[in-house]
């Protein structure tokens, strides 16, 4: 007895010492990053939300369960390990007393049953993982495997370790049943009972030995697992709840974060290039929350499997970005954790590594290739999928910010767009008075605001640069205006007083130009008197304007109630103010714009509008809603060349055409252009039916309404 106590305790002390040392090292590494007081403040002041998030995301495994089979396997394993804490307690107790039973629980048969139920659940879970890993072997499936780039060997080791935890558990419990020291009545702990039946012929003596040896083996495996966890991707077992606790709310989608340096929001006028950080130029420019992201990644590859850049053959994998940053942070740790005096004594290879540019080509010995960060469309699919709430977009845009603001290194083709934004307030460089041209093509007057919005006008229609200046988007603008007019909704526009919201600049990484444009627009909107509480609302027909004005301007003091045109139109249809009644005999598939759908969760209104069109059959694409596939325009990609792999818009158009739809409807001018171009190219190549069209939901609606009005006129003429 004394031997097993000593062995058990020695193993425990050694394992806790090794794992504890590693965790201490990890927290020091994380704290070598930038401060992030806003994360602590938010978590501190939102305890109720925090608790709910922990219950749904961590305990409830909400995101994991979206992937039914692997989600169920993970949930079974996770919940199993929570319950099996009891068996670990029992194993420790049995070190000291063979007849140990947990106080309070005692010999309650139900607990024995639950323990075995969850133990078999874990076995089922890891068996499923084994099949999943074999079927997704990256050596065979290459880029199509979500495990491509993951440390698969470590994953196999952990699967075997978990298997060993359960096997040793069942063997010692079976032996305990045969020696009469099992804490629960025979039979209830059904899996242990089966093992006991197998071991019983070996007799009392052998079972006594098996009992002692397998209790120690069980503890040994659990403790070895603890050490392996602290050195592997399975760190997420401990870090995931923390990462979820300090993640952005409601999620890492929607707005980008303001630039911060040393924990404070960066003021461009007062920033000091010597002491302030501008984006992420070195791994230590990440905040501790950024480091926590790196340590929490489970390498599951869900993000990678949903990334449009990865799916179309680009060098970007959101998982690989996180893993590359993590590997670099770990390799650079001796430098990061050393004092200035200690650094000069470090080995030359560490010093060389410390000088590696974070973003740079292979020739420059960069950690992350520039093409990786410029391939991102900011679509948010990675953030949406990540089960541990890692904020990939923030990291990628942090690196873009540094490249643009400090290195002046960004794709050359974006230069014109940025210059146009600075000089003319729109990406095309059009003169401001062109912003009202579309109004001349309507047969009613559109009020243009000189000053404050009139008392009787509820809506300010934010037309957006594309909506005012791009031919296809102008049709949407006119359709929205006609529908509002027909419904008797009073609205006004800003005309030449509007400038670009700054979204393309911000997503490209040029926070300076974004801030300049945003502040100008906020001033204009405030002068127009449409701030929150005024009873006025802003209508946006562009998903990017919708996200920027509604979700990003509040960071700069501009608070407005912003509605997307599909939300307002759906309400007008519901209220009977617009009645699309004519049969159209068409099949429509709807493409969710990322910045309307995934980033802002507006999924239903555009579908309600399509559903209200008589004679129209709606057909969802395979990837829709939260899992929609990007058109390729976001993240300022609209203004960049796409030189590698397949074209994202072409891939999406192929999927849309595959539904057999006559109309590909969308609700964002950028999607309209990207998908329209792809369909046009396919039609020219004879790969798509000539009558397929790409249009905004508002255009579909206005047709139906106009058809109805026409029918009414015909009827009147007939009478
Ligand atoms: S935001 Fe979209 S494009 Fe960018 S890494 Fe994530 S999934 Fe890929
Ligand atoms: S970032 Fe998230 S989704 Fe991607 S591999 Fe890591 S844990 Fe999985």
XYZ file of C-alpha atoms and ligand atoms in Angstrom:
735
model
C 0.000 0.000 0.000
C 2.725 2.395 1.023
C 4.538 1.790 -2.276
C 1.561 2.766 -4.359
C 1.001 5.875 -2.239
C 4.618 6.946 -2.747
C 4.641 6.157 -6.474
C 1.314 7.937 -6.964
C 2.379 11.042 -5.071
C 5.817 11.237 -6.723
C 4.230 10.993 -10.157
C 1.776 13.727 -9.198
C 4.414 16.106 -7.882
C 6.648 15.606 -10.937
C 3.778 16.035 -13.417
C 2.418 19.139 -11.718
C 5.903 20.621 -11.507
C 6.596 20.068 -15.226
C 3.151 21.244 -16.356
C 3.176 24.154 -13.906
C 6.572 25.322 -15.155
C 5.270 25.247 -18.704
C 2.119 27.181 -17.801
C 4.181 29.777 -15.942
C 6.361 30.162 -19.026
C 3.289 30.493 -21.246
C 1.716 33.206 -19.124
C 4.993 35.145 -19.069
C 5.139 34.870 -22.853
C 1.545 36.078 -23.217
C 2.177 39.025 -20.914
C 5.185 40.061 -22.996
C 2.573 41.208 -25.527
C 0.716 44.506 -25.529
C -1.766 45.234 -22.762
C -5.473 44.905 -23.533
C -7.266 46.566 -20.604
C -10.478 46.837 -22.622
C -10.805 43.042 -22.646
C -10.554 42.791 -18.880
C -12.878 45.724 -18.381
C -15.476 44.217 -20.683
C -15.301 40.784 -19.056
C -15.484 42.404 -15.606
C -18.562 44.468 -16.370
C -20.505 41.804 -18.268
C -20.546 38.965 -15.776
C -24.019 37.747 -16.748
C -23.134 37.607 -20.456
C -19.818 35.968 -19.582
C -21.574 33.244 -17.629
C -24.066 32.646 -20.411
C -21.264 32.479 -22.977
C -19.314 29.989 -20.872
C -22.421 27.849 -20.466
C -23.312 27.854 -24.160
C -19.894 27.979 -25.838
C -17.729 25.974 -23.444
C -20.044 23.675 -21.500
C -22.730 23.540 -24.190
C -20.190 23.175 -27.041
C -22.516 25.294 -29.224
C -20.116 25.996 -32.056
C -18.667 22.501 -32.123
C -22.100 20.949 -32.361
C -22.738 22.880 -35.573
C -20.580 20.178 -37.156
C -22.840 17.320 -36.166
C -20.575 14.232 -36.199
C -17.238 15.713 -35.054
C -19.196 18.045 -32.760
C -20.991 15.158 -31.074
C -17.698 13.249 -30.755
C -16.021 16.277 -29.157
C -18.956 16.908 -26.844
C -18.947 13.251 -25.738
C -15.214 13.432 -25.020
C -15.404 16.800 -23.270
C -18.425 15.988 -21.119
C -16.938 12.563 -20.452
C -13.772 14.108 -19.047
C -15.779 16.433 -16.809
C -17.601 13.446 -15.305
C -14.436 11.365 -15.152
C -12.916 13.884 -12.731
C -14.845 11.826 -10.189
C -13.012 8.658 -11.195
C -9.652 10.442 -10.894
C -10.658 11.453 -7.392
C -11.589 7.843 -6.689
C -8.230 6.624 -8.019
C -6.390 9.023 -5.695
C -8.586 7.926 -2.804
C -7.851 4.281 -3.599
C -4.132 4.999 -3.237
C -4.734 5.500 0.460
C -7.670 3.184 1.085
C -8.768 0.341 -1.167
C -12.384 0.801 -0.064
C -12.413 4.551 -0.651
C -15.725 6.147 -1.674
C -16.204 9.848 -2.434
C -17.683 11.623 0.580
C -21.381 12.534 0.154
C -21.660 10.459 -3.041
C -20.671 7.347 -1.154
C -21.901 4.155 -2.830
C -24.681 5.717 -4.840
C -25.240 3.322 -7.746
C -26.353 6.010 -10.197
C -22.949 7.689 -10.013
C -21.229 4.407 -10.912
C -23.576 4.088 -13.886
C -23.001 7.690 -15.039
C -19.226 7.300 -14.787
C -19.298 4.235 -17.014
C -21.763 5.829 -19.386
C -19.463 8.782 -19.964
C -16.372 6.574 -20.121
C -17.944 4.638 -22.983
C -19.021 7.979 -24.477
C -15.368 9.044 -24.528
C -14.420 5.769 -26.204
C -17.120 6.343 -28.829
C -15.864 9.918 -29.254
C -12.247 8.980 -29.850
C -13.250 6.127 -32.156
C -15.176 8.683 -34.223
C -12.181 11.028 -34.208
C -10.011 8.170 -35.435
C -12.322 7.581 -38.392
C -12.547 11.327 -39.104
C -8.773 11.677 -39.056
C -8.267 8.640 -41.300
C -10.842 9.933 -43.780
C -9.291 13.407 -43.754
C -5.681 12.336 -43.935
C -3.831 15.386 -45.272
C -1.232 13.141 -46.900
C -3.971 11.745 -49.131
C -6.383 14.660 -49.449
C -3.934 17.557 -49.548
C -5.576 20.991 -49.396
C -9.020 19.401 -49.262
C -8.233 18.102 -45.774
C -8.942 20.512 -42.942
C -5.980 18.946 -41.132
C -3.532 20.044 -43.826
C -0.838 21.967 -41.950
C -1.898 20.733 -38.484
C 0.458 18.816 -36.205
C -1.246 15.499 -36.856
C 1.290 13.297 -35.065
C 0.634 15.064 -31.755
C -3.083 14.665 -32.357
C -2.685 10.896 -32.783
C -0.611 10.696 -29.579
C -3.358 12.458 -27.660
C -6.035 10.187 -29.105
C -4.044 7.182 -27.912
C -3.528 8.795 -24.522
C -7.252 9.366 -24.107
C -7.836 5.748 -25.109
C -5.290 4.670 -22.486
C -7.051 6.778 -19.814
C -10.315 4.936 -20.436
C -8.769 1.461 -20.783
C -6.773 1.744 -17.544
C -9.864 3.123 -15.829
C -12.078 0.225 -16.871
C -9.431 -2.377 -15.998
C -8.853 -1.112 -12.453
C -12.606 -0.733 -11.883
C -13.218 -4.256 -13.215
C -10.481 -5.628 -10.943
C -11.970 -3.691 -8.010
C -15.302 -5.402 -8.619
C -13.579 -8.794 -8.498
C -11.718 -7.970 -5.264
C -14.848 -6.570 -3.636
C -13.602 -2.984 -3.102
C -15.532 -1.290 -5.901
C -17.435 1.657 -4.405
C -20.703 1.021 -6.296
C -23.057 -1.972 -6.456
C -22.125 -4.533 -9.120
C -23.879 -4.235 -12.456
C -24.666 -0.499 -12.421
C -21.204 0.407 -13.630
C -21.945 -1.678 -16.693
C -18.711 -1.279 -18.677
C -16.556 -2.060 -15.637
C -18.837 -5.029 -14.956
C -18.130 -6.410 -18.453
C -14.382 -6.055 -17.841
C -14.802 -7.682 -14.421
C -16.464 -10.707 -16.068
C -13.472 -11.065 -18.354
C -10.945 -10.754 -15.514
C -12.799 -12.877 -12.957
C -11.309 -16.233 -14.066
C -7.852 -14.885 -13.169
C -8.727 -15.153 -9.496
C -8.528 -12.837 -6.473
C -4.736 -12.606 -6.328
C -4.198 -11.550 -9.918
C -7.141 -9.154 -9.710
C -5.606 -7.561 -6.598
C -2.380 -6.982 -8.494
C -4.253 -5.663 -11.539
C -6.219 -3.335 -9.283
C -3.060 -1.813 -7.752
C -1.087 -1.659 -11.005
C -3.892 -0.195 -13.076
C -4.754 2.451 -10.505
C -1.152 3.619 -10.776
C -1.241 3.266 -14.560
C -4.472 5.245 -14.666
C -2.941 8.063 -12.612
C 0.291 7.842 -14.600
C -1.548 8.176 -17.914
C -3.696 11.041 -16.607
C -0.615 12.862 -15.319
C 1.336 12.235 -18.527
C -1.689 13.574 -20.359
C -1.547 16.695 -18.183
C 2.074 17.264 -19.186
C 1.417 16.565 -22.877
C -1.553 18.933 -22.804
C 0.599 21.761 -21.500
C 3.075 21.230 -24.353
C 0.620 20.664 -27.212
C -2.388 22.011 -29.043
C -4.464 20.369 -26.317
C -3.667 23.411 -24.248
C -7.065 24.506 -25.485
C -8.603 22.296 -22.799
C -7.509 24.866 -20.243
C -7.252 27.976 -22.398
C -10.515 27.809 -24.359
C -12.693 29.042 -21.464
C -10.288 31.977 -20.976
C -10.178 32.798 -24.661
C -13.957 32.732 -24.852
C -14.158 34.893 -21.714
C -11.935 37.607 -23.184
C -13.150 37.421 -26.772
C -14.968 40.263 -28.463
C -18.730 40.374 -27.955
C -20.972 39.299 -29.472
C -18.123 37.880 -31.586
C -15.027 38.886 -33.544
C -17.159 39.809 -36.563
C -18.632 43.152 -37.620
C -16.426 46.090 -36.724
C -12.658 46.099 -36.790
C -11.092 47.268 -33.547
C -9.623 50.734 -33.126
C -5.840 50.794 -33.310
C -4.286 50.626 -29.876
C -0.800 51.109 -28.585
C 0.334 50.328 -25.046
C -3.280 49.649 -24.147
C -4.571 53.047 -25.296
C -6.465 54.008 -28.443
C -3.896 55.416 -30.860
C -4.250 59.111 -31.594
C -2.630 59.699 -34.986
C -1.877 63.336 -34.193
C 0.027 62.526 -31.031
C 1.458 59.112 -31.903
C 5.195 58.664 -31.454
C 6.820 56.404 -34.062
C 9.547 55.439 -31.562
C 7.366 54.296 -28.710
C 3.970 53.503 -30.205
C 3.020 50.357 -32.078
C 1.229 50.710 -35.400
C -0.603 47.489 -36.041
C 1.270 44.198 -35.785
C 4.822 44.453 -37.097
C 6.411 42.021 -34.631
C 4.879 39.118 -32.804
C 5.154 41.029 -29.522
C 2.856 43.697 -30.986
C 0.044 41.220 -30.395
C -1.830 41.858 -27.183
C -1.857 39.156 -24.495
C -5.277 38.260 -25.898
C -3.600 37.748 -29.256
C -1.101 35.396 -27.602
C -4.005 33.652 -25.890
C -5.554 33.108 -29.343
C -2.333 31.472 -30.516
C -2.153 29.145 -27.521
C -5.814 28.193 -27.761
C -5.917 27.049 -31.392
C -6.919 23.384 -31.503
C -5.641 22.986 -35.091
C -9.054 21.594 -36.004
C -8.958 23.321 -39.392
C -12.616 24.354 -39.350
C -11.563 27.907 -40.242
C -9.417 26.671 -43.111
C -12.208 24.516 -44.502
C -14.502 27.555 -44.802
C -11.983 30.095 -46.067
C -12.733 31.232 -49.639
C -9.097 32.162 -50.182
C -7.909 28.682 -49.202
C -10.712 27.005 -51.155
C -9.650 28.787 -54.340
C -5.972 27.952 -54.086
C -4.596 31.092 -52.457
C -1.684 30.849 -50.003
C -3.899 32.003 -47.105
C -5.133 29.559 -44.501
C -6.447 31.250 -41.350
C -5.331 28.241 -39.328
C -1.825 28.424 -40.748
C -1.632 32.136 -39.925
C -2.368 31.310 -36.282
C 0.054 28.364 -36.258
C 2.845 30.339 -37.927
C 2.429 33.162 -35.424
C 2.417 30.623 -32.592
C 5.490 28.764 -33.799
C 7.315 32.055 -34.243
C 6.249 33.323 -30.805
C 7.488 30.108 -29.161
C 10.769 30.218 -31.076
C 11.287 33.885 -30.212
C 10.302 33.361 -26.562
C 13.892 33.336 -25.165
C 14.328 36.812 -26.650
C 10.908 38.075 -25.581
C 11.358 36.860 -22.002
C 14.903 38.168 -21.611
C 15.830 41.531 -20.129
C 17.766 44.028 -22.256
C 21.002 42.929 -20.549
C 20.261 39.250 -21.070
C 19.440 39.718 -24.734
C 23.018 40.533 -25.727
C 24.102 37.194 -24.337
C 21.584 35.152 -26.328
C 22.702 32.661 -28.964
C 23.128 34.162 -32.469
C 20.326 32.030 -33.931
C 17.862 33.429 -31.373
C 19.000 36.977 -32.137
C 18.652 36.307 -35.848
C 15.192 34.876 -35.310
C 14.199 37.941 -33.300
C 14.984 40.103 -36.330
C 12.832 38.071 -38.727
C 10.213 40.292 -40.341
C 6.760 39.148 -39.369
C 5.441 39.791 -42.864
C 7.930 39.149 -45.615
C 8.687 36.959 -48.583
C 10.758 33.769 -48.355
C 13.809 35.747 -49.586
C 13.244 38.227 -46.781
C 12.939 35.314 -44.304
C 9.454 36.516 -43.382
C 7.263 34.574 -40.980
C 4.134 35.195 -43.049
C 4.200 35.818 -46.770
C 2.648 39.146 -47.853
C 0.372 37.286 -50.285
C -1.156 35.542 -47.282
C -2.391 38.697 -45.608
C -3.474 40.362 -48.861
C -5.541 37.314 -49.880
C -8.046 37.810 -47.073
C -11.523 39.057 -47.986
C -12.422 39.692 -44.331
C -15.440 37.485 -44.999
C -15.498 36.256 -41.401
C -16.041 32.577 -42.217
C -13.017 31.645 -40.088
C -14.160 33.634 -37.067
C -17.673 32.264 -37.401
C -16.471 28.676 -37.441
C -13.746 28.769 -34.829
C -14.968 26.806 -31.811
C -12.660 28.686 -29.437
C -13.437 32.225 -30.650
C -10.101 33.066 -32.236
C -10.178 36.468 -33.953
C -8.321 35.869 -37.217
C -9.466 39.045 -38.957
C -8.038 41.220 -36.188
C -4.643 39.547 -36.579
C -4.627 39.756 -40.364
C -5.758 43.374 -40.378
C -3.295 44.190 -37.621
C -0.513 43.002 -39.928
C -2.033 44.904 -42.862
C -2.090 48.075 -40.771
C 1.600 47.791 -40.026
C 2.438 47.054 -43.652
C 0.468 50.058 -44.909
C 1.187 52.635 -42.204
C 4.814 51.817 -41.385
C 6.273 49.881 -44.297
C 4.168 51.460 -47.082
C 4.093 47.947 -48.485
C 0.775 46.956 -50.033
C -0.400 45.819 -53.478
C 0.391 48.605 -55.931
C -3.034 48.487 -57.548
C -4.597 49.801 -54.312
C -2.694 53.085 -54.602
C -5.154 54.691 -56.989
C -8.090 53.749 -54.816
C -6.434 55.216 -51.711
C -5.479 58.404 -53.553
C -9.014 58.769 -54.846
C -10.412 58.321 -51.369
C -8.136 60.993 -49.977
C -8.644 63.493 -52.783
C -12.180 62.874 -53.991
C -13.859 60.925 -51.209
C -14.705 57.938 -53.385
C -12.673 55.011 -54.772
C -13.224 55.936 -58.426
C -12.142 59.561 -58.139
C -15.457 60.872 -59.503
C -16.417 64.480 -58.794
C -18.820 64.934 -55.875
C -21.627 66.394 -58.001
C -21.897 63.089 -59.888
C -23.356 61.582 -56.749
C -26.768 62.978 -57.637
C -26.909 61.931 -61.284
C -29.071 58.912 -60.526
C -31.809 61.164 -59.158
C -32.274 62.766 -62.584
C -33.356 59.397 -63.962
C -36.361 59.214 -61.637
C -39.761 60.743 -62.307
C -40.003 62.262 -58.841
C -37.924 64.647 -56.809
C -35.447 63.232 -54.280
C -34.886 65.731 -51.438
C -31.202 66.589 -50.950
C -30.218 67.740 -47.486
C -28.387 71.043 -47.193
C -28.675 71.180 -43.450
C -30.755 69.351 -40.858
C -33.204 66.645 -41.857
C -36.806 67.986 -41.824
C -39.125 67.024 -38.990
C -41.434 65.008 -41.256
C -38.613 62.973 -42.863
C -37.845 59.766 -41.036
C -35.032 58.340 -43.158
C -31.706 59.490 -44.464
C -30.833 57.301 -47.454
C -27.046 56.728 -47.356
C -26.470 55.966 -51.034
C -22.799 54.971 -50.846
C -20.111 55.450 -53.487
C -21.079 52.419 -55.548
C -24.777 53.216 -55.239
C -24.187 56.726 -56.560
C -21.430 56.144 -59.094
C -21.326 52.530 -60.322
C -23.780 51.751 -63.119
C -25.115 48.447 -61.833
C -25.372 49.660 -58.249
C -27.161 52.811 -59.422
C -30.014 50.585 -60.592
C -30.377 49.275 -57.050
C -30.315 52.810 -55.694
C -33.069 53.866 -58.063
C -35.091 50.756 -57.215
C -34.839 51.487 -53.482
C -35.809 55.131 -54.014
C -38.776 54.159 -56.200
C -40.010 51.642 -53.664
C -39.726 54.102 -50.784
C -41.503 56.721 -52.845
C -44.251 54.265 -53.806
C -44.701 53.282 -50.157
C -44.990 56.919 -49.111
C -41.814 56.802 -47.014
C -40.259 60.236 -46.612
C -36.533 60.166 -47.138
C -33.686 62.464 -48.133
C -30.124 62.036 -49.377
C -26.896 63.884 -48.669
C -25.782 64.004 -52.318
C -22.366 65.673 -52.652
C -22.005 65.922 -48.849
C -21.593 62.152 -48.684
C -18.103 60.676 -48.936
C -16.903 57.091 -48.803
C -17.465 55.561 -45.362
C -13.780 54.615 -45.394
C -14.427 50.862 -45.386
C -12.034 50.000 -48.251
C -9.241 52.013 -46.617
C -9.830 50.473 -43.209
C -10.013 46.926 -44.500
C -6.845 47.506 -46.499
C -5.104 48.592 -43.315
C -5.055 52.345 -43.850
C -6.631 53.367 -40.568
C -5.408 56.917 -41.062
C -7.471 57.503 -44.221
C -10.406 55.636 -42.717
C -10.387 57.836 -39.611
C -10.223 60.981 -41.727
C -13.227 59.944 -43.851
C -15.186 58.555 -40.919
C -14.776 61.728 -38.872
C -15.887 63.830 -41.824
C -18.992 61.674 -42.318
C -19.820 61.645 -38.631
C -19.711 65.432 -38.640
C -22.032 65.521 -41.655
C -24.446 62.981 -40.182
C -24.526 64.834 -36.877
C -25.196 68.107 -38.668
C -28.006 66.363 -40.504
C -29.506 65.530 -37.117
C -29.829 61.778 -37.592
C -28.036 60.663 -34.420
C -29.492 57.981 -32.191
C -32.393 59.327 -30.161
C -33.420 61.778 -32.906
C -36.082 59.372 -34.145
C -34.363 59.352 -37.557
C -32.803 56.355 -39.213
C -30.115 55.838 -41.812
C -30.877 53.450 -44.695
C -27.881 51.743 -46.299
C -28.174 49.730 -49.490
C -24.528 48.626 -49.294
C -23.589 45.901 -46.811
C -20.218 47.565 -46.190
C -21.734 51.002 -45.488
C -24.283 49.252 -43.261
C -21.501 47.633 -41.230
C -19.251 50.678 -41.126
C -21.818 53.317 -40.163
C -23.774 51.059 -37.849
C -20.965 49.111 -36.163
C -17.724 51.067 -36.642
C -18.698 54.731 -36.399
C -19.807 54.314 -32.770
C -16.120 53.712 -31.954
C -15.501 57.316 -33.105
C -18.533 58.794 -31.411
C -21.030 58.473 -34.277
C -24.145 56.641 -33.064
C -26.889 56.055 -35.592
C -29.765 53.691 -36.068
C -28.883 52.061 -39.367
C -31.205 49.780 -41.314
C -30.369 47.835 -44.412
C -32.674 48.460 -47.337
C -33.835 44.842 -47.321
C -34.907 45.191 -43.671
C -36.965 48.290 -44.393
C -38.448 46.898 -47.610
C -39.411 43.642 -45.877
C -41.213 45.702 -43.225
C -43.010 47.757 -45.865
C -44.153 44.568 -47.602
C -45.262 43.091 -44.287
C -47.233 46.256 -43.507
C -48.895 46.124 -46.914
C -47.319 49.398 -48.058
C -45.672 47.613 -50.963
C -47.555 44.791 -52.625
C -45.662 42.608 -55.070
C -48.557 40.662 -56.533
C -47.722 39.812 -60.124
C -46.591 36.345 -61.122
C -42.984 36.336 -62.295
C -42.387 32.608 -62.946
C -38.756 32.662 -61.951
C -36.308 30.691 -59.858
C -34.198 32.851 -57.579
C -31.156 31.971 -55.517
C -29.988 34.428 -52.905
C -26.335 35.139 -52.170
C -25.717 36.377 -48.602
C -23.289 39.311 -48.593
C -20.742 38.581 -45.848
C -21.041 42.012 -44.252
C -24.824 41.807 -44.129
C -25.203 38.135 -43.216
C -22.327 36.605 -41.305
C -21.008 39.889 -39.882
C -24.379 41.378 -38.951
C -26.770 38.419 -38.950
C -29.298 39.918 -41.376
C -30.422 36.720 -43.077
C -34.208 36.725 -43.012
C -35.385 40.041 -44.583
C -33.932 39.471 -48.089
C -35.385 35.957 -48.066
C -38.756 37.276 -46.911
C -38.742 39.686 -49.850
C -37.969 36.915 -52.315
C -40.597 34.762 -50.658
C -43.139 37.564 -51.189
C -42.615 37.637 -54.954
C -45.514 35.722 -56.516
C -44.600 32.903 -58.858
C -41.038 32.922 -57.585
C -39.347 29.744 -56.430
C -36.447 30.277 -54.025
C -33.536 27.865 -54.143
C -30.782 28.019 -51.526
C -27.208 27.407 -52.533
C -25.327 24.663 -50.737
C -23.385 27.304 -48.823
C -25.773 29.933 -47.488
C -26.637 31.871 -44.349
C -23.836 31.759 -41.814
C -21.901 29.421 -44.099
C -22.268 31.580 -47.194
C -19.262 31.712 -49.516
C -17.771 35.147 -50.165
C -18.058 36.915 -53.557
C -14.414 37.936 -53.253
C -14.858 41.712 -52.840
C -14.512 42.241 -49.086
C -11.373 43.219 -47.227
C -10.687 45.758 -50.022
C -10.133 42.795 -52.368
C -12.542 44.578 -54.758
C -9.598 46.855 -55.595
C -6.870 44.226 -55.780
C -5.859 41.833 -58.531
C -6.545 38.126 -58.013
C -3.481 36.454 -59.479
C -3.363 33.090 -57.722
C -5.708 30.121 -57.937
C -9.320 30.199 -59.084
C -11.298 33.404 -58.931
C -13.506 33.545 -55.841
C -16.374 35.232 -57.709
C -16.185 32.570 -60.398
C -16.367 29.795 -57.792
C -19.394 31.388 -56.174
C -21.090 32.042 -59.510
C -20.616 28.369 -60.453
C -22.325 27.371 -57.223
C -25.168 29.830 -57.826
C -25.660 28.695 -61.417
C -25.671 25.106 -60.210
C -29.025 25.751 -58.516
C -30.576 26.245 -61.960
C -31.753 29.725 -60.932
C -32.799 32.351 -63.475
C -31.888 35.114 -61.050
C -28.968 35.372 -58.648
C -30.187 37.918 -56.140
C -28.027 39.739 -53.679
C -28.180 42.752 -51.400
C -24.845 44.513 -51.769
C -23.415 46.440 -54.725
C -20.030 44.736 -54.372
C -21.529 41.250 -54.564
C -23.587 42.451 -57.485
C -20.518 43.548 -59.417
C -18.410 40.503 -58.534
C -21.069 37.915 -59.304
C -22.324 39.895 -62.305
C -18.825 39.930 -63.797
C -18.401 36.209 -63.204
C -21.755 35.325 -64.764
C -21.116 37.633 -67.731
C -17.769 35.931 -68.336
C -19.389 32.519 -68.167
C -22.155 33.584 -70.520
C -19.574 34.891 -72.978
C -17.801 31.531 -72.770
C -21.047 29.626 -73.260
C -20.873 28.191 -69.726
C -24.040 29.822 -68.432
C -27.548 30.300 -69.779
C -27.817 33.698 -71.462
C -30.965 34.695 -69.576
C -29.469 34.360 -66.075
C -29.106 37.711 -64.362
C -27.503 39.009 -61.187
C -29.498 41.738 -59.491
C -30.318 43.222 -56.123
C -33.386 42.029 -54.237
C -34.736 45.603 -54.454
C -34.680 45.421 -58.250
C -36.657 42.198 -58.160
C -39.172 43.827 -55.893
C -39.555 47.006 -57.917
C -40.235 44.922 -61.002
C -43.015 43.101 -59.246
C -44.498 46.335 -57.968
C -44.177 48.026 -61.348
C -45.734 44.996 -63.003
C -48.626 45.358 -60.615
C -48.972 49.070 -61.294
C -48.815 48.368 -65.005
C -51.479 45.732 -64.613
C -53.599 48.195 -62.667
C -53.213 50.801 -65.430
C -54.126 48.197 -68.028
C -57.156 47.282 -66.029
C -58.099 50.955 -65.714
C -57.632 51.483 -69.449
C -59.788 48.436 -70.156
C -62.535 49.774 -67.899
S -11.837 36.336 -43.192
Fe -12.446 34.934 -44.846
S -10.819 35.142 -46.372
Fe -10.008 36.005 -44.455
S -8.958 34.308 -43.494
Fe -11.020 34.324 -42.661
S -12.154 32.912 -43.960
Fe -10.255 33.403 -45.058
S -8.213 28.914 -35.474
Fe -10.040 27.996 -34.567
S -11.078 26.970 -36.274
Fe -8.997 27.415 -36.938
S -7.825 25.584 -36.499
Fe -7.588 26.921 -34.725
S -9.246 26.321 -33.340
Fe -9.743 25.434 -35.332
